[in-house]
Amino acid sequence: MFAIHVENLTKAYNSQRVLDGVNLDVPEGEFYALMGPNGSGKTTLASIIAAVKTQDSGIVEVYGKKPTQAKGLIGYVPQENFSSPKLSGRENLVYFATLLGYSRSQANQLATQMLEKVELCEEADKRVAKYSGGMRKRLEVATALFPGIKVLILDEPTTGLDPGARRSFFGMMQEVTDRRATIILITHIGSDAELASRVGLIDNGRIISEGTPDELKRKHVVEDVITVETAVKSDSVLSVLKDHSIDGKVAESEAGYKIYSRNGDKVLADVVRSLDQAGHKVMRIEMAPPTLEDVFFRLTEKQLREVTG
Amino acid sequence: MRQISAAYNRTIKELLRERAALFWTIAWPIIWVIIGSFSFTGGAPQEVIPYIKGSITISMMVFALMIAGMSNLPVSIAGDRADGLLAKLISMPIKPYKDFIGRISAVISLSLLAAALVIVIGVALGARFPGTGAHILQAIGFIFLVICASAGVGLIAGTLIKNLHGAIMTGVGIAVVTSAISGLFAPYEFLPVPLQSFARIYPVSSAQASIVYLLAGPDMVAYNPLTFGQVTLTIVLSIMLLLAGTVLYSRLGWKLE
């Protein structure tokens, strides 16, 4: 029996198909990342597995039961912050523990244990309004770590966190989760998904590819990946880069651009020369190992994150 | 019971730590008791002033009960929906009606606290209530009807208005506007005839008139709100509002689709 079994799942909102025949099997103890851009259906899929929403058709099972019958096994952490800012960290945890049926003294004890696990003991009695984003998310993850929880569903848990806070968050996750716990991570951040043992790429309501991070990169990105950072971003720069990339495909990133080539060493020199001739200053250029975001781009020609600037 | 007490404890703590809720539910009615006790008694015979103050105190007590249900309740519901709390609660093995009972009990507790404080301040400023023990018991019954009607409106607003600020504005708006046009802020006899009819039908204002009639005396009310027809109408409309709000909340309040 799989911890999570999804078969031919469909869901539509106002005749717009959000999930289009999704199939997914996650064995017990696996850390599975579901990666896709905004609007791909990943949050809707997580909501259905967590029994927050219902599907239009298809099968969803958590340890062989319907999600509504397996709520006691699921620890769901939605994307939005749900802890009450007017209560302290401890009061929030006592609230959720009492909701699950623990007595007042048991809930207090459990809250203390959870606060130790997520390293929030010193801030336990401060109001959540005074917590940083990372602290608040750790508190909310703690509500999903109560005894008996076997499946942890985290929806974009690192949104709004800086890279340091993200690393700290996943470090904490490694320490606090039971090895037998199944973790489903919903994310659009490739570096977060890299930590998973298996990744599913979702786009337009369908899982388009699945595998370990290395398998996905080997299978879908056979070219060299060159990152280029210019002094300015412009259509002119884009035009030069398209001439040097396979199929004219150029991905934008926060640092600059990425192009793909089967002969990276030669193309690297050609790109520098072409940009120089076009009057563009190259700040940095290097060959980089492919990322899951490159995999997604090669499969769909879409970027996972909107790039500003 | 634990789920109910969890919802109760959380809601009451949030309300007591929310300055806007405390202002509108407690401070605002007390301010008007103080203003009214000094401004609206000028020119009245000395022997009548305590009962006028009693009438003003009762009006503001009703306003406190009303604002708690019509504003604090939708804010609590809409706030949880706007944050991820509703999604989190739906994913947990808890029963919606227990959350509902805990939440509404907390709002009622706050409103009764506000009502008690308004009465204490009113009495301290010279309000007098000549009603008997039987009158007090009947008045408590009408207080209960005010709570039912207000909670019903609050549940309807909180369920239908998804936006948090919209819920706040709607709740306060309904409370303030209906108070103004139904005789809570101004004497019934000063209202135009159509609004006098509204004041008799609107369960909050008719219950308020009943409480004033019982506790401050018949001379403080321009009509008899304790006729069989009037009392029946007040009871039926109060219960209907509460039922409508409860049904709507139980059907739609815990849906995120």
Short mmCIF file of N, CA, C and O in Angstrom, two decimals, chain A residues 58-176:
data_model
loop_
_atom_site.label_atom_id
_atom_site.label_comp_id
_atom_site.label_asym_id
_atom_site.label_seq_id
_atom_site.Cartn_x
_atom_site.Cartn_y
_atom_site.Cartn_z
N GLY A 58 -11.90 10.61 -10.18
CA GLY A 58 -10.61 10.00 -9.90
C GLY A 58 -10.55 9.50 -8.46
O GLY A 58 -11.46 9.70 -7.68
N ILE A 59 -9.45 8.84 -8.16
CA ILE A 59 -9.28 8.21 -6.85
C ILE A 59 -8.13 8.90 -6.10
O ILE A 59 -7.08 9.16 -6.68
N VAL A 60 -8.37 9.16 -4.82
CA VAL A 60 -7.31 9.66 -3.94
C VAL A 60 -7.37 8.85 -2.66
O VAL A 60 -8.43 8.73 -2.05
N GLU A 61 -6.24 8.27 -2.30
CA GLU A 61 -6.21 7.48 -1.06
C GLU A 61 -4.97 7.83 -0.25
O GLU A 61 -3.88 8.02 -0.81
N VAL A 62 -5.16 7.90 1.06
CA VAL A 62 -4.05 8.09 1.98
C VAL A 62 -4.02 6.87 2.89
O VAL A 62 -4.97 6.65 3.65
N TYR A 63 -2.99 6.07 2.75
CA TYR A 63 -2.91 4.78 3.46
C TYR A 63 -4.17 3.96 3.22
O TYR A 63 -4.75 3.38 4.13
N GLY A 64 -4.61 3.95 2.01
CA GLY A 64 -5.75 3.13 1.61
C GLY A 64 -7.11 3.71 1.95
O GLY A 64 -8.14 3.10 1.67
N LYS A 65 -7.13 4.88 2.60
CA LYS A 65 -8.43 5.46 2.98
C LYS A 65 -8.67 6.74 2.17
O LYS A 65 -7.72 7.37 1.71
N LYS A 66 -9.94 7.14 2.09
CA LYS A 66 -10.25 8.44 1.50
C LYS A 66 -9.66 9.53 2.40
O LYS A 66 -9.60 9.35 3.62
N PRO A 67 -9.25 10.63 1.81
CA PRO A 67 -8.64 11.69 2.63
C PRO A 67 -9.51 12.14 3.79
O PRO A 67 -9.01 12.40 4.89
N THR A 68 -10.85 12.21 3.59
CA THR A 68 -11.72 12.65 4.68
C THR A 68 -11.70 11.68 5.85
O THR A 68 -11.99 12.06 6.98
N GLN A 69 -11.37 10.41 5.57
CA GLN A 69 -11.30 9.41 6.65
C GLN A 69 -9.89 9.31 7.23
O GLN A 69 -9.70 8.62 8.23
N ALA A 70 -8.94 9.96 6.58
CA ALA A 70 -7.54 9.83 7.02
C ALA A 70 -7.00 11.15 7.58
O ALA A 70 -5.80 11.34 7.65
N LYS A 71 -7.92 12.05 7.98
CA LYS A 71 -7.46 13.36 8.44
C LYS A 71 -6.52 13.28 9.62
O LYS A 71 -5.64 14.11 9.80
N GLY A 72 -6.69 12.26 10.46
CA GLY A 72 -5.82 12.13 11.61
C GLY A 72 -4.39 11.77 11.26
O GLY A 72 -3.48 11.90 12.08
N LEU A 73 -4.18 11.31 10.00
CA LEU A 73 -2.83 10.92 9.57
C LEU A 73 -2.11 12.04 8.85
O LEU A 73 -0.92 11.93 8.56
N ILE A 74 -2.86 13.11 8.51
CA ILE A 74 -2.31 14.15 7.63
C ILE A 74 -1.96 15.40 8.42
O ILE A 74 -2.77 15.90 9.20
N GLY A 75 -0.77 15.90 8.20
CA GLY A 75 -0.38 17.20 8.74
C GLY A 75 -0.22 18.15 7.58
O GLY A 75 0.72 18.04 6.80
N TYR A 76 -1.16 19.07 7.45
CA TYR A 76 -1.18 19.96 6.28
C TYR A 76 -0.72 21.35 6.70
O TYR A 76 -1.21 21.91 7.69
N VAL A 77 0.22 21.90 5.96
CA VAL A 77 0.70 23.26 6.22
C VAL A 77 0.40 24.09 4.97
O VAL A 77 1.15 24.03 3.99
N PRO A 78 -0.70 24.85 4.95
CA PRO A 78 -1.05 25.63 3.75
C PRO A 78 -0.02 26.73 3.49
O PRO A 78 0.80 27.05 4.35
N GLN A 79 -0.10 27.28 2.29
CA GLN A 79 0.85 28.30 1.90
C GLN A 79 0.70 29.56 2.75
O GLN A 79 1.70 30.17 3.16
N GLU A 80 -0.56 29.96 3.00
CA GLU A 80 -0.77 31.18 3.79
C GLU A 80 -0.45 30.91 5.26
O GLU A 80 -0.66 29.81 5.75
N ASN A 81 0.01 31.92 5.96
CA ASN A 81 0.26 31.79 7.39
C ASN A 81 -1.07 31.66 8.13
O ASN A 81 -1.94 32.50 7.98
N PHE A 82 -1.22 30.58 8.92
CA PHE A 82 -2.48 30.37 9.61
C PHE A 82 -2.39 30.52 11.12
O PHE A 82 -3.40 30.48 11.81
N SER A 83 -1.18 30.68 11.62
CA SER A 83 -1.07 30.85 13.07
C SER A 83 -1.64 32.22 13.44
O SER A 83 -1.55 33.17 12.65
N SER A 84 -2.26 32.32 14.61
CA SER A 84 -2.86 33.59 15.01
C SER A 84 -1.78 34.54 15.51
O SER A 84 -1.07 34.24 16.46
N PRO A 85 -1.66 35.73 14.88
CA PRO A 85 -0.62 36.66 15.31
C PRO A 85 -0.87 37.23 16.71
O PRO A 85 0.06 37.70 17.35
N LYS A 86 -2.11 37.15 17.17
CA LYS A 86 -2.41 37.72 18.49
C LYS A 86 -2.11 36.75 19.63
O LYS A 86 -2.13 37.14 20.79
N LEU A 87 -1.88 35.51 19.29
CA LEU A 87 -1.52 34.52 20.31
C LEU A 87 -0.02 34.29 20.29
O LEU A 87 0.64 34.55 19.29
N SER A 88 0.49 33.77 21.38
CA SER A 88 1.91 33.42 21.41
C SER A 88 2.12 32.10 20.67
O SER A 88 1.16 31.39 20.37
N GLY A 89 3.39 31.76 20.43
CA GLY A 89 3.68 30.49 19.79
C GLY A 89 3.12 29.32 20.58
O GLY A 89 2.50 28.40 20.04
N ARG A 90 3.31 29.37 21.88
CA ARG A 90 2.82 28.29 22.74
C ARG A 90 1.29 28.20 22.71
O ARG A 90 0.72 27.12 22.59
N GLU A 91 0.63 29.36 22.76
CA GLU A 91 -0.84 29.37 22.75
C GLU A 91 -1.37 28.80 21.44
O GLU A 91 -2.37 28.09 21.41
N ASN A 92 -0.69 29.11 20.34
CA ASN A 92 -1.10 28.56 19.05
C ASN A 92 -1.01 27.03 19.07
O ASN A 92 -1.93 26.34 18.64
N LEU A 93 0.11 26.51 19.57
CA LEU A 93 0.29 25.05 19.57
C LEU A 93 -0.70 24.38 20.53
O LEU A 93 -1.23 23.31 20.22
N VAL A 94 -0.94 25.00 21.67
CA VAL A 94 -1.92 24.43 22.63
C VAL A 94 -3.30 24.39 21.97
O VAL A 94 -4.05 23.43 22.13
N TYR A 95 -3.63 25.43 21.20
CA TYR A 95 -4.91 25.48 20.50
C TYR A 95 -5.05 24.29 19.56
O TYR A 95 -6.05 23.56 19.61
N PHE A 96 -4.05 24.06 18.72
CA PHE A 96 -4.16 22.97 17.76
C PHE A 96 -4.14 21.61 18.44
O PHE A 96 -4.82 20.68 18.03
N ALA A 97 -3.35 21.49 19.51
CA ALA A 97 -3.31 20.21 20.23
C ALA A 97 -4.67 19.93 20.89
O ALA A 97 -5.16 18.80 20.86
N THR A 98 -5.28 20.96 21.46
CA THR A 98 -6.59 20.78 22.11
C THR A 98 -7.65 20.41 21.07
O THR A 98 -8.54 19.62 21.35
N LEU A 99 -7.54 21.01 19.88
CA LEU A 99 -8.48 20.67 18.80
C LEU A 99 -8.39 19.19 18.46
O LEU A 99 -9.38 18.57 18.08
N LEU A 100 -7.20 18.62 18.60
CA LEU A 100 -7.03 17.20 18.27
C LEU A 100 -7.45 16.28 19.40
O LEU A 100 -7.34 15.07 19.28
N GLY A 101 -7.91 16.88 20.52
CA GLY A 101 -8.47 16.08 21.60
C GLY A 101 -7.57 15.91 22.82
O GLY A 101 -7.94 15.23 23.77
N TYR A 102 -6.39 16.53 22.79
CA TYR A 102 -5.52 16.44 23.96
C TYR A 102 -6.09 17.28 25.10
O TYR A 102 -6.68 18.32 24.86
N SER A 103 -5.86 16.84 26.35
CA SER A 103 -6.29 17.63 27.49
C SER A 103 -5.37 18.85 27.60
O SER A 103 -4.33 18.92 26.94
N ARG A 104 -5.77 19.78 28.46
CA ARG A 104 -4.99 21.01 28.62
C ARG A 104 -3.53 20.72 29.00
O ARG A 104 -2.60 21.29 28.42
N SER A 105 -3.35 19.82 29.98
CA SER A 105 -1.98 19.54 30.45
C SER A 105 -1.19 18.79 29.37
O SER A 105 -0.01 19.08 29.14
N GLN A 106 -1.85 17.87 28.67
CA GLN A 106 -1.17 17.15 27.59
C GLN A 106 -0.79 18.12 26.47
O GLN A 106 0.30 18.04 25.90
N ALA A 107 -1.71 19.03 26.18
CA ALA A 107 -1.46 19.99 25.10
C ALA A 107 -0.28 20.90 25.46
O ALA A 107 0.55 21.22 24.61
N ASN A 108 -0.20 21.31 26.72
CA ASN A 108 0.92 22.16 27.14
C ASN A 108 2.25 21.41 27.03
O ASN A 108 3.26 21.98 26.58
N GLN A 109 2.20 20.14 27.42
CA GLN A 109 3.41 19.31 27.35
C GLN A 109 3.86 19.14 25.90
O GLN A 109 5.05 19.26 25.56
N LEU A 110 2.89 18.84 25.06
CA LEU A 110 3.16 18.63 23.64
C LEU A 110 3.70 19.90 23.00
O LEU A 110 4.64 19.87 22.20
N ALA A 111 3.12 21.02 23.39
CA ALA A 111 3.56 22.31 22.83
C ALA A 111 5.03 22.54 23.18
O ALA A 111 5.82 22.98 22.33
N THR A 112 5.40 22.25 24.42
CA THR A 112 6.79 22.42 24.84
C THR A 112 7.72 21.54 24.02
O THR A 112 8.78 21.98 23.56
N GLN A 113 7.30 20.30 23.80
CA GLN A 113 8.13 19.37 23.00
C GLN A 113 8.29 19.87 21.57
O GLN A 113 9.39 19.85 21.00
N MET A 114 7.19 20.32 20.99
CA MET A 114 7.22 20.79 19.60
C MET A 114 8.09 22.04 19.48
O MET A 114 8.83 22.22 18.52
N LEU A 115 7.97 22.94 20.47
CA LEU A 115 8.76 24.16 20.43
C LEU A 115 10.25 23.85 20.51
O LEU A 115 11.07 24.50 19.87
N GLU A 116 10.60 22.83 21.27
CA GLU A 116 12.01 22.42 21.34
C GLU A 116 12.46 21.87 20.00
O GLU A 116 13.54 22.17 19.51
N LYS A 117 11.59 21.07 19.39
CA LYS A 117 11.94 20.45 18.09
C LYS A 117 12.22 21.50 17.03
O LYS A 117 13.14 21.36 16.23
N VAL A 118 11.40 22.54 17.00
CA VAL A 118 11.55 23.53 15.93
C VAL A 118 12.36 24.74 16.40
O VAL A 118 12.38 25.77 15.75
N GLU A 119 13.02 24.60 17.57
CA GLU A 119 13.94 25.62 18.06
C GLU A 119 13.27 26.97 18.25
O GLU A 119 13.78 28.01 17.81
N LEU A 120 12.13 26.96 18.91
CA LEU A 120 11.42 28.21 19.19
C LEU A 120 11.16 28.38 20.69
O LEU A 120 10.28 29.14 21.08
N CYS A 121 11.95 27.70 21.53
CA CYS A 121 11.70 27.75 22.98
C CYS A 121 11.81 29.18 23.51
O CYS A 121 11.00 29.61 24.31
N GLU A 122 12.80 29.89 23.04
CA GLU A 122 13.02 31.23 23.60
C GLU A 122 11.92 32.20 23.20
O GLU A 122 11.66 33.17 23.90
N GLU A 123 11.30 31.93 22.06
CA GLU A 123 10.24 32.84 21.59
C GLU A 123 8.85 32.29 21.86
O GLU A 123 7.86 32.83 21.36
N ALA A 124 8.78 31.24 22.67
CA ALA A 124 7.51 30.52 22.85
C ALA A 124 6.39 31.42 23.35
O ALA A 124 5.23 31.27 22.96
N ASP A 125 6.72 32.34 24.26
CA ASP A 125 5.67 33.14 24.88
C ASP A 125 5.55 34.53 24.27
O ASP A 125 4.84 35.39 24.80
N LYS A 126 6.22 34.74 23.16
CA LYS A 126 6.05 36.02 22.45
C LYS A 126 4.90 35.86 21.47
O LYS A 126 4.63 34.76 20.96
N ARG A 127 4.23 36.95 21.18
CA ARG A 127 3.13 36.90 20.20
C ARG A 127 3.71 36.63 18.82
O ARG A 127 4.77 37.13 18.45
N VAL A 128 2.97 35.87 18.06
CA VAL A 128 3.43 35.47 16.73
C VAL A 128 3.61 36.68 15.82
O VAL A 128 4.41 36.64 14.88
N ALA A 129 2.90 37.76 16.10
CA ALA A 129 3.08 38.99 15.31
C ALA A 129 4.53 39.47 15.34
O ALA A 129 4.98 40.16 14.42
N LYS A 130 5.25 39.10 16.37
CA LYS A 130 6.65 39.54 16.48
C LYS A 130 7.63 38.53 15.87
O LYS A 130 8.83 38.76 15.86
N TYR A 131 7.13 37.43 15.36
CA TYR A 131 8.03 36.43 14.76
C TYR A 131 8.46 36.87 13.36
O TYR A 131 7.71 37.53 12.65
N SER A 132 9.64 36.41 12.95
CA SER A 132 10.04 36.58 11.55
C SER A 132 9.26 35.57 10.71
O SER A 132 8.63 34.66 11.25
N GLY A 133 9.36 35.73 9.37
CA GLY A 133 8.65 34.80 8.48
C GLY A 133 9.09 33.36 8.68
O GLY A 133 8.28 32.44 8.73
N GLY A 134 10.41 33.18 8.85
CA GLY A 134 10.94 31.83 9.04
C GLY A 134 10.48 31.21 10.36
O GLY A 134 10.14 30.03 10.42
N MET A 135 10.45 32.00 11.40
CA MET A 135 10.02 31.51 12.71
C MET A 135 8.56 31.10 12.66
O MET A 135 8.15 30.07 13.19
N ARG A 136 7.76 31.93 11.99
CA ARG A 136 6.33 31.64 11.92
C ARG A 136 6.07 30.35 11.16
O ARG A 136 5.24 29.53 11.54
N LYS A 137 6.83 30.16 10.07
CA LYS A 137 6.64 28.94 9.28
C LYS A 137 7.08 27.72 10.09
O LYS A 137 6.44 26.68 10.04
N ARG A 138 8.15 27.84 10.87
CA ARG A 138 8.58 26.72 11.72
C ARG A 138 7.51 26.37 12.73
O ARG A 138 7.23 25.20 13.01
N LEU A 139 6.88 27.41 13.30
CA LEU A 139 5.80 27.17 14.26
C LEU A 139 4.66 26.41 13.59
O LEU A 139 4.10 25.46 14.14
N GLU A 140 4.33 26.82 12.36
CA GLU A 140 3.21 26.19 11.67
C GLU A 140 3.53 24.76 11.26
O GLU A 140 2.66 23.90 11.27
N VAL A 141 4.78 24.51 10.92
CA VAL A 141 5.18 23.12 10.64
C VAL A 141 5.03 22.29 11.91
O VAL A 141 4.63 21.13 11.87
N ALA A 142 5.34 22.89 13.06
CA ALA A 142 5.22 22.17 14.33
C ALA A 142 3.81 21.67 14.56
O ALA A 142 3.60 20.61 15.16
N THR A 143 2.79 22.40 14.06
CA THR A 143 1.40 21.95 14.24
C THR A 143 1.12 20.69 13.45
O THR A 143 0.13 20.01 13.69
N ALA A 144 1.98 20.39 12.49
CA ALA A 144 1.79 19.20 11.66
C ALA A 144 2.69 18.05 12.09
O ALA A 144 2.78 17.04 11.41
N LEU A 145 3.37 18.21 13.24
CA LEU A 145 4.30 17.17 13.69
C LEU A 145 3.79 16.45 14.93
O LEU A 145 4.55 15.73 15.56
N PHE A 146 2.54 16.63 15.27
CA PHE A 146 1.99 15.96 16.46
C PHE A 146 2.04 14.45 16.26
O PHE A 146 2.00 13.97 15.12
N PRO A 147 2.10 13.69 17.37
CA PRO A 147 2.14 12.23 17.26
C PRO A 147 0.98 11.70 16.42
O PRO A 147 -0.14 12.21 16.50
N GLY A 148 1.27 10.69 15.65
CA GLY A 148 0.21 10.09 14.82
C GLY A 148 0.18 10.60 13.40
O GLY A 148 -0.41 9.97 12.53
N ILE A 149 0.83 11.71 13.14
CA ILE A 149 0.84 12.25 11.77
C ILE A 149 1.82 11.43 10.95
O ILE A 149 2.98 11.27 11.31
N LYS A 150 1.34 10.91 9.81
CA LYS A 150 2.21 10.08 8.97
C LYS A 150 2.53 10.75 7.64
O LYS A 150 3.49 10.38 6.96
N VAL A 151 1.68 11.67 7.23
CA VAL A 151 1.90 12.33 5.94
C VAL A 151 1.95 13.83 6.19
O VAL A 151 1.00 14.41 6.72
N LEU A 152 3.03 14.43 5.78
CA LEU A 152 3.21 15.87 5.96
C LEU A 152 3.11 16.52 4.58
O LEU A 152 3.85 16.15 3.67
N ILE A 153 2.18 17.46 4.44
CA ILE A 153 2.02 18.16 3.15
C ILE A 153 2.38 19.62 3.37
O ILE A 153 1.71 20.32 4.12
N LEU A 154 3.44 20.05 2.73
CA LEU A 154 3.92 21.43 2.89
C LEU A 154 3.72 22.19 1.59
O LEU A 154 4.31 21.84 0.58
N ASP A 155 2.88 23.20 1.63
CA ASP A 155 2.59 23.98 0.42
C ASP A 155 3.43 25.26 0.41
O ASP A 155 3.16 26.19 1.17
N GLU A 156 4.42 25.28 -0.45
CA GLU A 156 5.31 26.44 -0.60
C GLU A 156 5.78 26.96 0.76
O GLU A 156 5.57 28.14 1.07
N PRO A 157 6.43 26.14 1.56
CA PRO A 157 6.76 26.57 2.92
C PRO A 157 7.85 27.64 2.98
O PRO A 157 8.01 28.28 4.02
N THR A 158 8.59 27.82 1.88
CA THR A 158 9.69 28.78 1.97
C THR A 158 9.40 30.06 1.20
O THR A 158 10.32 30.88 1.00
N THR A 159 8.18 30.26 0.80
CA THR A 159 7.83 31.51 0.10
C THR A 159 8.13 32.70 0.99
O THR A 159 7.74 32.73 2.16
N GLY A 160 8.84 33.67 0.46
CA GLY A 160 9.13 34.87 1.24
C GLY A 160 10.36 34.75 2.13
O GLY A 160 10.75 35.73 2.77
N LEU A 161 10.98 33.58 2.17
CA LEU A 161 12.17 33.42 3.00
C LEU A 161 13.43 33.64 2.17
O LEU A 161 13.47 33.25 1.00
N ASP A 162 14.43 34.24 2.78
CA ASP A 162 15.69 34.42 2.04
C ASP A 162 16.42 33.08 1.98
O ASP A 162 16.06 32.13 2.69
N PRO A 163 17.43 32.97 1.11
CA PRO A 163 18.11 31.67 0.94
C PRO A 163 18.64 31.08 2.24
O PRO A 163 18.56 29.87 2.46
N GLY A 164 19.17 31.93 3.12
CA GLY A 164 19.67 31.43 4.40
C GLY A 164 18.57 30.82 5.24
O GLY A 164 18.72 29.75 5.83
N ALA A 165 17.44 31.51 5.30
CA ALA A 165 16.29 31.03 6.08
C ALA A 165 15.74 29.75 5.47
O ALA A 165 15.29 28.85 6.18
N ARG A 166 15.79 29.66 4.13
CA ARG A 166 15.31 28.42 3.46
C ARG A 166 16.18 27.23 3.84
O ARG A 166 15.68 26.15 4.16
N ARG A 167 17.49 27.45 3.81
CA ARG A 167 18.41 26.34 4.17
C ARG A 167 18.17 25.92 5.61
O ARG A 167 18.15 24.74 5.94
N SER A 168 18.01 26.92 6.47
CA SER A 168 17.78 26.64 7.89
C SER A 168 16.48 25.86 8.07
O SER A 168 16.40 24.93 8.88
N PHE A 169 15.48 26.23 7.28
CA PHE A 169 14.18 25.56 7.37
C PHE A 169 14.31 24.08 7.02
O PHE A 169 13.84 23.20 7.74
N PHE A 170 14.98 23.78 5.91
CA PHE A 170 15.10 22.37 5.51
C PHE A 170 16.04 21.60 6.42
O PHE A 170 15.88 20.39 6.61
N GLY A 171 17.02 22.30 7.00
CA GLY A 171 17.86 21.65 8.00
C GLY A 171 17.03 21.19 9.18
O GLY A 171 17.18 20.07 9.68
N MET A 172 16.12 22.08 9.62
CA MET A 172 15.25 21.74 10.73
C MET A 172 14.35 20.57 10.33
O MET A 172 14.13 19.64 11.12
N MET A 173 13.82 20.60 9.10
CA MET A 173 12.93 19.53 8.65
C MET A 173 13.62 18.17 8.71
O MET A 173 13.02 17.17 9.11
N GLN A 174 14.88 18.15 8.33
CA GLN A 174 15.62 16.87 8.35
C GLN A 174 15.73 16.33 9.76
O GLN A 174 15.66 15.13 9.98
N GLU A 175 15.87 17.23 10.72
CA GLU A 175 16.07 16.79 12.10
C GLU A 175 14.78 16.40 12.79
O GLU A 175 14.76 15.51 13.63
N VAL A 176 13.71 17.07 12.44
CA VAL A 176 12.49 16.86 13.24
C VAL A 176 11.57 15.78 12.69
O VAL A 176 10.70 15.28 13.38
#
